[in-house]
Amino acid sequence: MTDNGNLARPKIAHNVILEDRHSLNVSGVNDIDSFDEQSVIIFTELGQLTVRGANLHINRLNLEVGELSVEGDIDAVVYSERQQNTSGGFFSKVFR
């Protein structure tokens, strides 16, 4: 347990699997910062990951196990930083 009474979150293996530039599966997901049809910004165990494309939609998101599935016309998958953003993402703000 941490000092504030919450259970410490264990590190999750981080993997990125892109199939035919249409289906993306990511593990080691901590949170989603933002998403729309052109981009999905993801906080992972290894930093911020940005997915860019067209007609993007999130098929599955399970933050308890750290898994995300995105489909659409994927043009780019880019890491922006090495450190996890501590301010929290979109879903952290929604579910507070």
XYZ file of C-alpha atoms in Angstrom:
96
model
C 0.000 0.000 0.000
C 1.063 3.570 -0.550
C 0.938 6.289 2.103
C -2.468 7.536 0.943
C -4.097 4.132 1.457
C -4.305 3.160 -2.230
C -2.792 -0.033 -3.506
C 0.381 0.510 -5.519
C -0.097 -0.332 -9.175
C 2.241 -3.068 -10.425
C 4.255 -2.527 -13.585
C 2.617 -4.063 -16.651
C 4.472 -5.410 -19.676
C 4.227 -2.991 -22.590
C 3.590 -4.330 -26.089
C 2.350 -2.735 -29.305
C 0.893 -4.943 -32.038
C -0.152 -3.307 -35.303
C -1.995 -5.490 -37.820
C -2.350 -4.343 -41.445
C -2.276 -0.661 -40.354
C -5.901 -1.131 -39.317
C -5.919 -2.806 -35.887
C -3.681 -1.783 -32.968
C -3.453 -3.624 -29.650
C -1.480 -2.038 -26.813
C -0.671 -3.471 -23.381
C 0.904 -1.581 -20.509
C -1.662 1.227 -20.839
C -2.048 3.455 -17.778
C -4.573 5.997 -19.117
C -5.956 7.787 -22.177
C -5.234 11.519 -22.401
C -7.518 12.288 -25.353
C -9.023 10.707 -28.430
C -10.944 11.571 -31.564
C -11.195 10.177 -35.094
C -7.723 11.511 -36.022
C -5.642 10.732 -32.907
C -5.478 8.779 -29.666
C -3.005 9.896 -26.986
C -2.143 7.093 -24.587
C -0.086 7.059 -21.373
C 1.863 3.784 -21.219
C 4.428 2.218 -18.913
C 7.124 3.526 -21.301
C 5.816 7.038 -21.931
C 3.230 8.825 -24.032
C 2.154 7.054 -27.217
C 0.293 8.937 -29.950
C -1.664 7.097 -32.641
C -2.596 9.157 -35.706
C -4.822 8.293 -38.626
C -8.400 8.523 -39.825
C -11.668 6.986 -38.647
C -9.997 5.864 -35.411
C -12.143 4.367 -32.685
C -11.440 2.562 -29.442
C -12.851 -0.962 -29.513
C -11.718 -2.037 -26.080
C -10.173 -0.302 -23.084
C -9.451 -2.088 -19.820
C -7.317 0.023 -17.488
C -7.405 -2.647 -14.769
C -5.253 -4.929 -16.922
C -3.759 -2.106 -19.039
C -5.074 -3.126 -22.468
C -6.333 -1.030 -25.375
C -7.596 -1.917 -28.852
C -7.895 0.756 -31.577
C -9.207 0.314 -35.123
C -9.167 2.614 -38.138
C -6.764 3.807 -40.825
C -3.548 4.067 -38.797
C -0.868 6.357 -40.255
C 1.561 6.779 -37.334
C 2.430 5.391 -33.908
C 4.845 7.741 -32.103
C 6.367 7.875 -28.620
C 6.587 11.470 -27.378
C 8.284 11.120 -24.006
C 9.800 8.525 -21.747
C 8.132 9.534 -18.447
C 4.519 8.876 -17.419
C 2.466 12.074 -17.164
C 1.536 12.410 -13.488
C -1.364 14.840 -13.975
C -3.653 12.026 -15.131
C -5.449 11.587 -18.381
C -8.951 11.828 -19.704
C -10.349 8.780 -17.899
C -8.611 9.706 -14.616
C -10.404 13.044 -14.700
C -13.775 11.529 -15.597
C -13.745 8.834 -12.900
C -12.506 10.905 -9.936
